[in-house]
PDB file of C-alpha atoms in Angstrom:
ATOM      1  CA  MET O 208      98.256 140.423 136.098  1.00  0.00           C
ATOM      2  CA  LYS O 209      95.798 139.804 138.857  1.00  0.00           C
ATOM      3  CA  GLY O 210      92.225 140.364 137.771  1.00  0.00           C
ATOM      4  CA  ILE O 211      92.962 140.057 134.005  1.00  0.00           C
ATOM      5  CA  PRO O 212      90.547 137.485 132.474  1.00  0.00           C
ATOM      6  CA  TYR O 213      91.966 134.537 130.535  1.00  0.00           C
ATOM      7  CA  GLU O 214      91.047 131.040 129.428  1.00  0.00           C
ATOM      8  CA  VAL O 215      92.633 127.878 130.795  1.00  0.00           C
ATOM      9  CA  PHE O 216      93.273 124.647 128.864  1.00  0.00           C
ATOM     10  CA  PRO O 217      94.870 121.450 130.158  1.00  0.00           C
ATOM     11  CA  ASP O 218      98.060 120.326 128.465  1.00  0.00           C
ATOM     12  CA  ASN O 219      98.268 117.295 126.169  1.00  0.00           C
ATOM     13  CA  PRO O 220     101.225 115.224 127.427  1.00  0.00           C
ATOM     14  CA  ALA O 221     100.283 112.208 125.275  1.00  0.00           C
ATOM     15  CA  LEU O 222     100.213 114.449 122.159  1.00  0.00           C
ATOM     16  CA  GLU O 223      96.855 112.878 121.349  1.00  0.00           C
ATOM     17  CA  GLY O 224      95.181 113.982 118.119  1.00  0.00           C
ATOM     18  CA  LEU O 225      98.364 115.372 116.573  1.00  0.00           C
ATOM     19  CA  ALA O 226     100.210 114.229 113.459  1.00  0.00           C
ATOM     20  CA  GLN O 227     103.419 114.985 111.618  1.00  0.00           C
ATOM     21  CA  MET O 228     104.726 114.722 108.062  1.00  0.00           C
ATOM     22  CA  GLN O 229     107.820 112.578 107.503  1.00  0.00           C
ATOM     23  CA  PRO O 230     110.472 113.091 104.792  1.00  0.00           C
ATOM     24  CA  PRO O 231     109.817 111.106 101.565  1.00  0.00           C
ATOM     25  CA  VAL O 232     110.924 107.465 101.698  1.00  0.00           C
ATOM     26  CA  ARG O 233     112.331 105.507  98.737  1.00  0.00           C
ATOM     27  CA  TYR O 234     110.559 102.154  98.859  1.00  0.00           C
ATOM     28  CA  SER O 235     112.025 100.618  95.690  1.00  0.00           C
ATOM     29  CA  GLU O 236     115.148 100.789  93.584  1.00  0.00           C
ATOM     30  CA  ALA O 237     113.100 100.340  90.392  1.00  0.00           C
ATOM     31  CA  HIS O 238     112.847 104.091  89.716  1.00  0.00           C
ATOM     32  CA  GLY O 239     113.332 107.470  91.346  1.00  0.00           C
ATOM     33  CA  ASP O 240     109.560 108.010  91.313  1.00  0.00           C
ATOM     34  CA  CYS O 241     109.062 105.124  93.768  1.00  0.00           C
ATOM     35  CA  LEU O 242     108.580 107.277  96.846  1.00  0.00           C
ATOM     36  CA  LEU O 243     106.062 107.254  99.662  1.00  0.00           C
ATOM     37  CA  TYR O 244     105.018 110.109 101.875  1.00  0.00           C
ATOM     38  CA  LEU O 245     104.174 109.305 105.488  1.00  0.00           C
ATOM     39  CA  ILE O 246     101.960 111.106 107.961  1.00  0.00           C
ATOM     40  CA  THR O 247     102.270 109.618 111.415  1.00  0.00           C
ATOM     41  CA  PRO O 248     100.600 110.301 114.757  1.00  0.00           C
ATOM     42  CA  TRP O 249     102.702 112.176 117.259  1.00  0.00           C
ATOM     43  CA  ARG O 250     103.752 110.388 120.394  1.00  0.00           C
ATOM     44  CA  ALA O 251     105.391 111.677 123.517  1.00  0.00           C
ATOM     45  CA  PRO O 252     109.171 111.096 123.550  1.00  0.00           C
ATOM     46  CA  ASP O 253     108.980 108.897 126.631  1.00  0.00           C
ATOM     47  CA  ALA O 254     105.893 106.943 125.512  1.00  0.00           C
ATOM     48  CA  ALA O 255     106.141 103.308 124.459  1.00  0.00           C
ATOM     49  CA  PRO O 256     105.626 102.723 120.720  1.00  0.00           C
ATOM     50  CA  ILE O 257     102.089 101.801 119.674  1.00  0.00           C
ATOM     51  CA  ARG O 258     101.538  99.699 116.568  1.00  0.00           C
ATOM     52  CA  ARG O 259      99.130 101.676 114.434  1.00  0.00           C
ATOM     53  CA  PRO O 260      96.857 100.508 111.620  1.00  0.00           C
ATOM     54  CA  LEU O 261      98.074 101.596 108.182  1.00  0.00           C
ATOM     55  CA  ILE O 262      96.292 103.393 105.339  1.00  0.00           C
ATOM     56  CA  VAL O 263      98.103 103.134 101.993  1.00  0.00           C
ATOM     57  CA  PHE O 264      96.752 105.799  99.632  1.00  0.00           C
ATOM     58  CA  VAL O 265      97.192 105.893  95.834  1.00  0.00           C
ATOM     59  CA  GLN O 266      96.276 109.173  94.161  1.00  0.00           C
ATOM     60  CA  GLY O 267      94.584 108.975  90.774  1.00  0.00           C
ATOM     61  CA  SER O 268      96.780 109.956  87.831  1.00  0.00           C
ATOM     62  CA  GLY O 269      95.522 108.161  84.731  1.00  0.00           C
ATOM     63  CA  TRP O 270      98.241 105.568  85.445  1.00  0.00           C
ATOM     64  CA  LYS O 271     100.859 108.264  85.044  1.00  0.00           C
ATOM     65  CA  HIS O 272     103.087 109.581  87.855  1.00  0.00           C
ATOM     66  CA  PRO O 273     100.648 110.604  90.631  1.00  0.00           C
ATOM     67  CA  ASN O 274     100.849 113.717  92.737  1.00  0.00           C
ATOM     68  CA  PRO O 275     101.227 112.093  96.171  1.00  0.00           C
ATOM     69  CA  TRP O 276     100.660 115.424  97.935  1.00  0.00           C
ATOM     70  CA  PHE O 277      97.200 116.049  96.462  1.00  0.00           C
ATOM     71  CA  GLU O 278      95.038 114.507  99.192  1.00  0.00           C
ATOM     72  CA  LEU O 279      97.485 114.805 102.087  1.00  0.00           C
ATOM     73  CA  PRO O 280      95.609 117.764 103.651  1.00  0.00           C
ATOM     74  CA  GLN O 281      92.484 115.575 103.866  1.00  0.00           C
ATOM     75  CA  LEU O 282      94.370 112.416 104.822  1.00  0.00           C
ATOM     76  CA  SER O 283      96.039 114.160 107.759  1.00  0.00           C
ATOM     77  CA  MET O 284      92.786 113.831 109.729  1.00  0.00           C
ATOM     78  CA  TYR O 285      93.229 110.044 109.654  1.00  0.00           C
ATOM     79  CA  ALA O 286      96.748 110.338 111.060  1.00  0.00           C
ATOM     80  CA  GLN O 287      95.397 112.659 113.749  1.00  0.00           C
ATOM     81  CA  ALA O 288      92.913 109.885 114.559  1.00  0.00           C
ATOM     82  CA  GLY O 289      95.717 107.378 115.118  1.00  0.00           C
ATOM     83  CA  TYR O 290      96.400 105.840 111.688  1.00  0.00           C
ATOM     84  CA  VAL O 291      99.733 105.799 109.865  1.00  0.00           C
ATOM     85  CA  VAL O 292      99.057 107.157 106.359  1.00  0.00           C
ATOM     86  CA  ALA O 293     101.350 106.467 103.401  1.00  0.00           C
ATOM     87  CA  SER O 294     100.676 108.225 100.091  1.00  0.00           C
ATOM     88  CA  VAL O 295     102.437 106.194  97.395  1.00  0.00           C
ATOM     89  CA  ALA O 296     103.846 107.386  94.063  1.00  0.00           C
ATOM     90  CA  HIS O 297     104.549 104.914  91.250  1.00  0.00           C
ATOM     91  CA  ARG O 298     106.083 104.775  87.776  1.00  0.00           C
ATOM     92  CA  SER O 299     104.261 106.283  84.819  1.00  0.00           C
ATOM     93  CA  ALA O 300     103.010 104.245  81.876  1.00  0.00           C
ATOM     94  CA  LEU O 301     103.920 107.176  79.601  1.00  0.00           C
ATOM     95  CA  ASP O 302     107.568 106.909  80.677  1.00  0.00           C
ATOM     96  CA  GLY O 303     107.890 103.408  79.249  1.00  0.00           C
ATOM     97  CA  PHE O 304     106.575 101.400  82.204  1.00  0.00           C
ATOM     98  CA  PRO O 305     103.565  99.408  80.974  1.00  0.00           C
ATOM     99  CA  PHE O 306     101.223  97.361  83.122  1.00  0.00           C
ATOM    100  CA  PRO O 307     101.781  95.805  85.616  1.00  0.00           C
ATOM    101  CA  ALA O 308     104.451  98.339  86.691  1.00  0.00           C
ATOM    102  CA  TYR O 309     102.088 100.572  88.674  1.00  0.00           C
ATOM    103  CA  LEU O 310     100.559  97.580  90.456  1.00  0.00           C
ATOM    104  CA  GLN O 311     103.955  96.043  91.172  1.00  0.00           C
ATOM    105  CA  ASP O 312     105.130  99.354  92.612  1.00  0.00           C
ATOM    106  CA  VAL O 313     102.202  99.720  95.007  1.00  0.00           C
ATOM    107  CA  LYS O 314     102.538  96.099  96.098  1.00  0.00           C
ATOM    108  CA  THR O 315     106.258  96.679  96.676  1.00  0.00           C
ATOM    109  CA  ALA O 316     105.393  99.718  98.799  1.00  0.00           C
ATOM    110  CA  ILE O 317     103.010  97.596 100.879  1.00  0.00           C
ATOM    111  CA  ARG O 318     105.718  94.969 101.383  1.00  0.00           C
ATOM    112  CA  TYR O 319     108.247  97.688 102.273  1.00  0.00           C
ATOM    113  CA  LEU O 320     105.915  99.109 104.897  1.00  0.00           C
ATOM    114  CA  ARG O 321     105.256  95.683 106.396  1.00  0.00           C
ATOM    115  CA  ALA O 322     108.977  94.840 106.347  1.00  0.00           C
ATOM    116  CA  HIS O 323     109.665  98.075 108.281  1.00  0.00           C
ATOM    117  CA  ALA O 324     106.672  97.737 110.585  1.00  0.00           C
ATOM    118  CA  ASP O 325     108.763  97.789 113.758  1.00  0.00           C
ATOM    119  CA  GLU O 326     110.544 101.068 113.065  1.00  0.00           C
ATOM    120  CA  LEU O 327     107.410 102.704 111.655  1.00  0.00           C
ATOM    121  CA  SER O 328     105.172 101.441 114.494  1.00  0.00           C
ATOM    122  CA  ILE O 329     102.782  99.821 112.010  1.00  0.00           C
ATOM    123  CA  ASP O 330     100.502  96.884 112.709  1.00  0.00           C
ATOM    124  CA  PRO O 331     101.144  94.682 109.628  1.00  0.00           C
ATOM    125  CA  ALA O 332      97.897  92.797 110.225  1.00  0.00           C
ATOM    126  CA  ARG O 333      95.785  95.956 109.798  1.00  0.00           C
ATOM    127  CA  VAL O 334      96.370  97.463 106.359  1.00  0.00           C
ATOM    128  CA  CYS O 335      93.839  99.440 104.319  1.00  0.00           C
ATOM    129  CA  VAL O 336      94.568 100.317 100.674  1.00  0.00           C
ATOM    130  CA  TRP O 337      92.631 103.319  99.380  1.00  0.00           C
ATOM    131  CA  GLY O 338      92.805 104.919  95.961  1.00  0.00           C
ATOM    132  CA  THR O 339      91.073 107.388  93.679  1.00  0.00           C
ATOM    133  CA  SER O 340      90.431 106.900  89.936  1.00  0.00           C
ATOM    134  CA  SER O 341      93.424 104.936  88.566  1.00  0.00           C
ATOM    135  CA  GLY O 342      94.512 104.662  92.196  1.00  0.00           C
ATOM    136  CA  GLY O 343      91.102 103.165  92.965  1.00  0.00           C
ATOM    137  CA  ASN O 344      91.712 100.650  90.200  1.00  0.00           C
ATOM    138  CA  THR O 345      95.040  99.871  91.870  1.00  0.00           C
ATOM    139  CA  ALA O 346      93.411  99.449  95.278  1.00  0.00           C
ATOM    140  CA  LEU O 347      90.843  97.035  93.839  1.00  0.00           C
ATOM    141  CA  LEU O 348      93.578  95.049  92.084  1.00  0.00           C
ATOM    142  CA  VAL O 349      95.527  94.810  95.348  1.00  0.00           C
ATOM    143  CA  GLY O 350      92.363  93.454  96.950  1.00  0.00           C
ATOM    144  CA  VAL O 351      91.744  90.756  94.326  1.00  0.00           C
ATOM    145  CA  THR O 352      95.354  89.708  93.571  1.00  0.00           C
ATOM    146  CA  ALA O 353      96.894  89.342  97.031  1.00  0.00           C
ATOM    147  CA  ASN O 354     100.297  87.630  96.849  1.00  0.00           C
ATOM    148  CA  ASP O 355      99.851  86.812  93.162  1.00  0.00           C
ATOM    149  CA  ALA O 356     103.306  85.849  91.853  1.00  0.00           C
ATOM    150  CA  ARG O 357     102.634  87.618  88.527  1.00  0.00           C
ATOM    151  CA  TYR O 358     102.785  90.982  90.274  1.00  0.00           C
ATOM    152  CA  GLU O 359     105.520  90.369  92.833  1.00  0.00           C
ATOM    153  CA  THR O 360     109.058  91.696  92.442  1.00  0.00           C
ATOM    154  CA  GLU O 361     112.260  90.544  94.117  1.00  0.00           C
ATOM    155  CA  GLU O 362     112.206  93.426  96.596  1.00  0.00           C
ATOM    156  CA  TYR O 363     110.927  92.191  99.967  1.00  0.00           C
ATOM    157  CA  ALA O 364     109.858  88.975  98.249  1.00  0.00           C
ATOM    158  CA  GLY O 365     107.629  86.756 100.321  1.00  0.00           C
ATOM    159  CA  VAL O 366     106.235  89.592 102.465  1.00  0.00           C
ATOM    160  CA  ASP O 367     102.437  89.843 102.309  1.00  0.00           C
ATOM    161  CA  ASP O 368     101.297  92.380  99.688  1.00  0.00           C
ATOM    162  CA  GLY O 369      97.575  92.052 100.388  1.00  0.00           C
ATOM    163  CA  ALA O 370      95.289  94.199 102.506  1.00  0.00           C
ATOM    164  CA  GLN O 371      92.619  93.731 105.153  1.00  0.00           C
ATOM    165  CA  LEU O 372      90.435  96.510 103.737  1.00  0.00           C
ATOM    166  CA  ILE O 373      89.978  98.170 100.322  1.00  0.00           C
ATOM    167  CA  ILE O 374      88.514 101.598  99.546  1.00  0.00           C
ATOM    168  CA  ASP O 375      87.937 102.583  95.922  1.00  0.00           C
ATOM    169  CA  PHE O 376      86.864 106.071  94.891  1.00  0.00           C
ATOM    170  CA  PHE O 377      85.582 106.157  91.276  1.00  0.00           C
ATOM    171  CA  GLY O 378      88.141 103.636  89.983  1.00  0.00           C
ATOM    172  CA  PRO O 379      87.784 101.698  86.709  1.00  0.00           C
ATOM    173  CA  ALA O 380      86.683  98.124  87.373  1.00  0.00           C
ATOM    174  CA  ASN O 381      86.021  96.893  83.824  1.00  0.00           C
ATOM    175  CA  LEU O 382      88.278  98.706  81.355  1.00  0.00           C
ATOM    176  CA  PRO O 383      86.957  97.121  78.114  1.00  0.00           C
ATOM    177  CA  LYS O 384      83.609  98.757  78.917  1.00  0.00           C
ATOM    178  CA  MET O 385      85.207 102.227  79.006  1.00  0.00           C
ATOM    179  CA  ALA O 386      84.360 103.478  75.520  1.00  0.00           C
ATOM    180  CA  GLY O 387      87.098 106.115  75.363  1.00  0.00           C
ATOM    181  CA  LEU O 388      89.848 103.639  76.115  1.00  0.00           C
ATOM    182  CA  VAL O 389      88.441 101.148  73.608  1.00  0.00           C
ATOM    183  CA  ARG O 390      88.361 103.750  70.815  1.00  0.00           C
ATOM    184  CA  GLU O 391      91.984 104.675  71.453  1.00  0.00           C
ATOM    185  CA  SER O 392      93.252 101.133  71.946  1.00  0.00           C
ATOM    186  CA  GLN O 393      94.759 100.797  68.464  1.00  0.00           C
ATOM    187  CA  SER O 394      96.894 103.942  68.757  1.00  0.00           C
ATOM    188  CA  ASN O 395     100.503 103.466  69.795  1.00  0.00           C
ATOM    189  CA  GLU O 396     100.352 106.905  71.410  1.00  0.00           C
ATOM    190  CA  SER O 397      97.223 106.204  73.464  1.00  0.00           C
ATOM    191  CA  LEU O 398      97.292 105.693  77.198  1.00  0.00           C
ATOM    192  CA  LEU O 399      96.084 102.133  76.796  1.00  0.00           C
ATOM    193  CA  GLY O 400      98.778 101.578  74.180  1.00  0.00           C
ATOM    194  CA  ALA O 401     101.370 102.784  76.695  1.00  0.00           C
ATOM    195  CA  LEU O 402      99.908 100.536  79.386  1.00  0.00           C
ATOM    196  CA  ALA O 403      99.949  97.574  77.004  1.00  0.00           C
ATOM    197  CA  GLY O 404     103.529  98.008  75.788  1.00  0.00           C
ATOM    198  CA  SER O 405     104.209  95.147  73.362  1.00  0.00           C
ATOM    199  CA  ARG O 406     101.070  93.215  74.368  1.00  0.00           C
ATOM    200  CA  ASP O 407      97.578  93.333  72.888  1.00  0.00           C
ATOM    201  CA  PRO O 408      95.862  96.432  74.379  1.00  0.00           C
ATOM    202  CA  MET O 409      92.499  94.801  74.960  1.00  0.00           C
ATOM    203  CA  GLU O 410      94.105  91.770  76.580  1.00  0.00           C
ATOM    204  CA  VAL O 411      95.899  94.105  78.975  1.00  0.00           C
ATOM    205  CA  ALA O 412      92.697  96.111  79.561  1.00  0.00           C
ATOM    206  CA  MET O 413      91.001  92.917  80.684  1.00  0.00           C
ATOM    207  CA  GLU O 414      93.890  91.980  83.002  1.00  0.00           C
ATOM    208  CA  MET O 415      93.794  95.481  84.481  1.00  0.00           C
ATOM    209  CA  SER O 416      90.086  95.022  85.243  1.00  0.00           C
ATOM    210  CA  PRO O 417      89.448  93.943  88.852  1.00  0.00           C
ATOM    211  CA  VAL O 418      86.185  92.236  87.841  1.00  0.00           C
ATOM    212  CA  SER O 419      88.166  89.795  85.686  1.00  0.00           C
ATOM    213  CA  HIS O 420      90.130  88.551  88.718  1.00  0.00           C
ATOM    214  CA  LEU O 421      87.115  87.687  90.877  1.00  0.00           C
ATOM    215  CA  LYS O 422      86.779  83.978  91.599  1.00  0.00           C
ATOM    216  CA  PRO O 423      84.293  81.881  93.547  1.00  0.00           C
ATOM    217  CA  ASP O 424      85.434  80.234  96.761  1.00  0.00           C
ATOM    218  CA  THR O 425      88.016  82.978  97.324  1.00  0.00           C
ATOM    219  CA  ALA O 426      87.929  85.352 100.291  1.00  0.00           C
ATOM    220  CA  TYR O 427      88.423  89.032  99.513  1.00  0.00           C
ATOM    221  CA  PRO O 428      88.778  91.879 102.004  1.00  0.00           C
ATOM    222  CA  PRO O 429      85.767  94.083 102.735  1.00  0.00           C
ATOM    223  CA  MET O 430      85.444  96.767 100.078  1.00  0.00           C
ATOM    224  CA  LEU O 431      83.977 100.264 100.116  1.00  0.00           C
ATOM    225  CA  LEU O 432      83.203 101.691  96.672  1.00  0.00           C
ATOM    226  CA  VAL O 433      82.437 105.408  96.342  1.00  0.00           C
ATOM    227  CA  HIS O 434      81.375 106.943  93.034  1.00  0.00           C
ATOM    228  CA  GLY O 435      79.625 110.051  91.746  1.00  0.00           C
ATOM    229  CA  ASP O 436      76.630 109.468  89.499  1.00  0.00           C
ATOM    230  CA  ALA O 437      77.644 112.390  87.238  1.00  0.00           C
ATOM    231  CA  ASP O 438      81.233 111.204  86.707  1.00  0.00           C
ATOM    232  CA  PRO O 439      82.160 111.978  83.058  1.00  0.00           C
ATOM    233  CA  VAL O 440      85.477 110.091  83.186  1.00  0.00           C
ATOM    234  CA  VAL O 441      84.662 106.766  84.866  1.00  0.00           C
ATOM    235  CA  ASP O 442      80.972 105.946  84.646  1.00  0.00           C
ATOM    236  CA  PHE O 443      79.117 105.056  87.846  1.00  0.00           C
ATOM    237  CA  SER O 444      78.230 101.699  86.275  1.00  0.00           C
ATOM    238  CA  GLN O 445      81.848 100.622  86.755  1.00  0.00           C
ATOM    239  CA  SER O 446      81.424 100.591  90.535  1.00  0.00           C
ATOM    240  CA  GLU O 447      77.924  99.138  90.253  1.00  0.00           C
ATOM    241  CA  GLU O 448      79.274  96.141  88.330  1.00  0.00           C
ATOM    242  CA  MET O 449      82.106  95.540  90.792  1.00  0.00           C
ATOM    243  CA  HIS O 450      79.715  95.813  93.737  1.00  0.00           C
ATOM    244  CA  GLU O 451      77.158  93.449  92.215  1.00  0.00           C
ATOM    245  CA  LYS O 452      79.761  90.819  91.352  1.00  0.00           C
ATOM    246  CA  LEU O 453      81.267  90.952  94.831  1.00  0.00           C
ATOM    247  CA  LEU O 454      77.848  90.518  96.415  1.00  0.00           C
ATOM    248  CA  ALA O 455      77.027  87.648  94.050  1.00  0.00           C
ATOM    249  CA  LEU O 456      80.142  85.878  95.346  1.00  0.00           C
ATOM    250  CA  GLY O 457      79.075  86.414  98.951  1.00  0.00           C
ATOM    251  CA  GLN O 458      81.726  89.050  99.607  1.00  0.00           C
ATOM    252  CA  LYS O 459      81.400  92.106 101.844  1.00  0.00           C
ATOM    253  CA  SER O 460      80.936  95.174  99.641  1.00  0.00           C
ATOM    254  CA  THR O 461      79.456  98.604 100.317  1.00  0.00           C
ATOM    255  CA  LEU O 462      78.615 101.015  97.486  1.00  0.00           C
ATOM    256  CA  ILE O 463      78.080 104.732  98.088  1.00  0.00           C
ATOM    257  CA  ARG O 464      76.500 106.768  95.286  1.00  0.00           C
ATOM    258  CA  VAL O 465      77.336 110.478  95.541  1.00  0.00           C
ATOM    259  CA  THR O 466      74.592 112.422  93.790  1.00  0.00           C
ATOM    260  CA  ASN O 467      75.635 114.951  91.126  1.00  0.00           C
ATOM    261  CA  ALA O 468      79.315 114.303  91.849  1.00  0.00           C
ATOM    262  CA  VAL O 469      81.879 114.359  89.058  1.00  0.00           C
ATOM    263  CA  HIS O 470      85.432 112.989  89.062  1.00  0.00           C
ATOM    264  CA  GLU O 471      87.199 114.203  92.281  1.00  0.00           C
ATOM    265  CA  GLY O 472      86.055 117.714  93.250  1.00  0.00           C
ATOM    266  CA  ASN O 473      82.529 117.716  94.616  1.00  0.00           C
ATOM    267  CA  THR O 474      82.671 113.988  95.429  1.00  0.00           C
ATOM    268  CA  TRP O 475      84.425 114.903  98.673  1.00  0.00           C
ATOM    269  CA  SER O 476      82.678 116.232 101.753  1.00  0.00           C
ATOM    270  CA  ARG O 477      83.061 116.181 105.511  1.00  0.00           C
ATOM    271  CA  ALA O 478      80.106 113.829 105.743  1.00  0.00           C
ATOM    272  CA  LEU O 479      81.728 111.403 103.312  1.00  0.00           C
ATOM    273  CA  HIS O 480      85.030 111.514 105.195  1.00  0.00           C
ATOM    274  CA  ALA O 481      83.123 110.710 108.380  1.00  0.00           C
ATOM    275  CA  ARG O 482      81.505 107.712 106.650  1.00  0.00           C
ATOM    276  CA  VAL O 483      84.884 106.486 105.354  1.00  0.00           C
ATOM    277  CA  ARG O 484      86.388 106.882 108.809  1.00  0.00           C
ATOM    278  CA  ARG O 485      83.555 104.836 110.305  1.00  0.00           C
ATOM    279  CA  PHE O 486      84.033 102.106 107.697  1.00  0.00           C
ATOM    280  CA  ILE O 487      87.755 101.908 108.466  1.00  0.00           C
ATOM    281  CA  ASP O 488      87.221 101.936 112.234  1.00  0.00           C
ATOM    282  CA  GLU O 489      84.648  99.142 112.013  1.00  0.00           C
ATOM    283  CA  ASN O 490      86.588  96.887 109.667  1.00  0.00           C
ATOM    284  CA  LEU O 491      90.294  97.382 110.355  1.00  0.00           C
TER     285      LEU O 491
END
């Protein structure tokens, strides 16, 4: 009615700053757990497709089946900012899938996403892999074993499984130095025993360690390592060692120490998300 006060906002025909959740996608026939969960930016129905940079996220799970939904509320802000986000689930070591199953699965997911780049409006030349805890270990391994035949499967064979950017949140980098895993390594029922399968557990622990794959005269993607200095599960020294070895090789590495932060939980903050976003924007 005339004279009634109200506020006026312009419309948003480009649907800028909006994102949507897609139905789960099966990226591999290896197992029913091989699903990825996509958040994509909205676009107007009549707008031309835009190839978006991709963030592949691996939730920490102790190398068991991850909960791919766990960080989606936080990750949605990256889709709202124009990134395609894919949260990837993989097979569990405790279900009879020893190493390198989890790494093969994530690499298969990366190849799947690149192979379907046209329909998903992804820029295959701009891929960031980000993980937490065991997912951080996976992200680091993706960064240091790009297109390594040992970890490639027949699905989408030959498609690039590397990344242009790696983000690791409190992931193990040198497993033989993790005292708890070492103590349990001789038990057939231990996590490391499950990851090793029929192989020697400590041999597998070394192969699972990103630091063991670092080589001179090899280019690695820029890496951001984030770790709480009160982490009781994965000691801060794990990220320190990875960071120092990358720098010694002349690689681009950034280490963020989160004071008083434990494993997950109080590690996260709006300020840290803003720093991660800036790192991605500047490097991808």
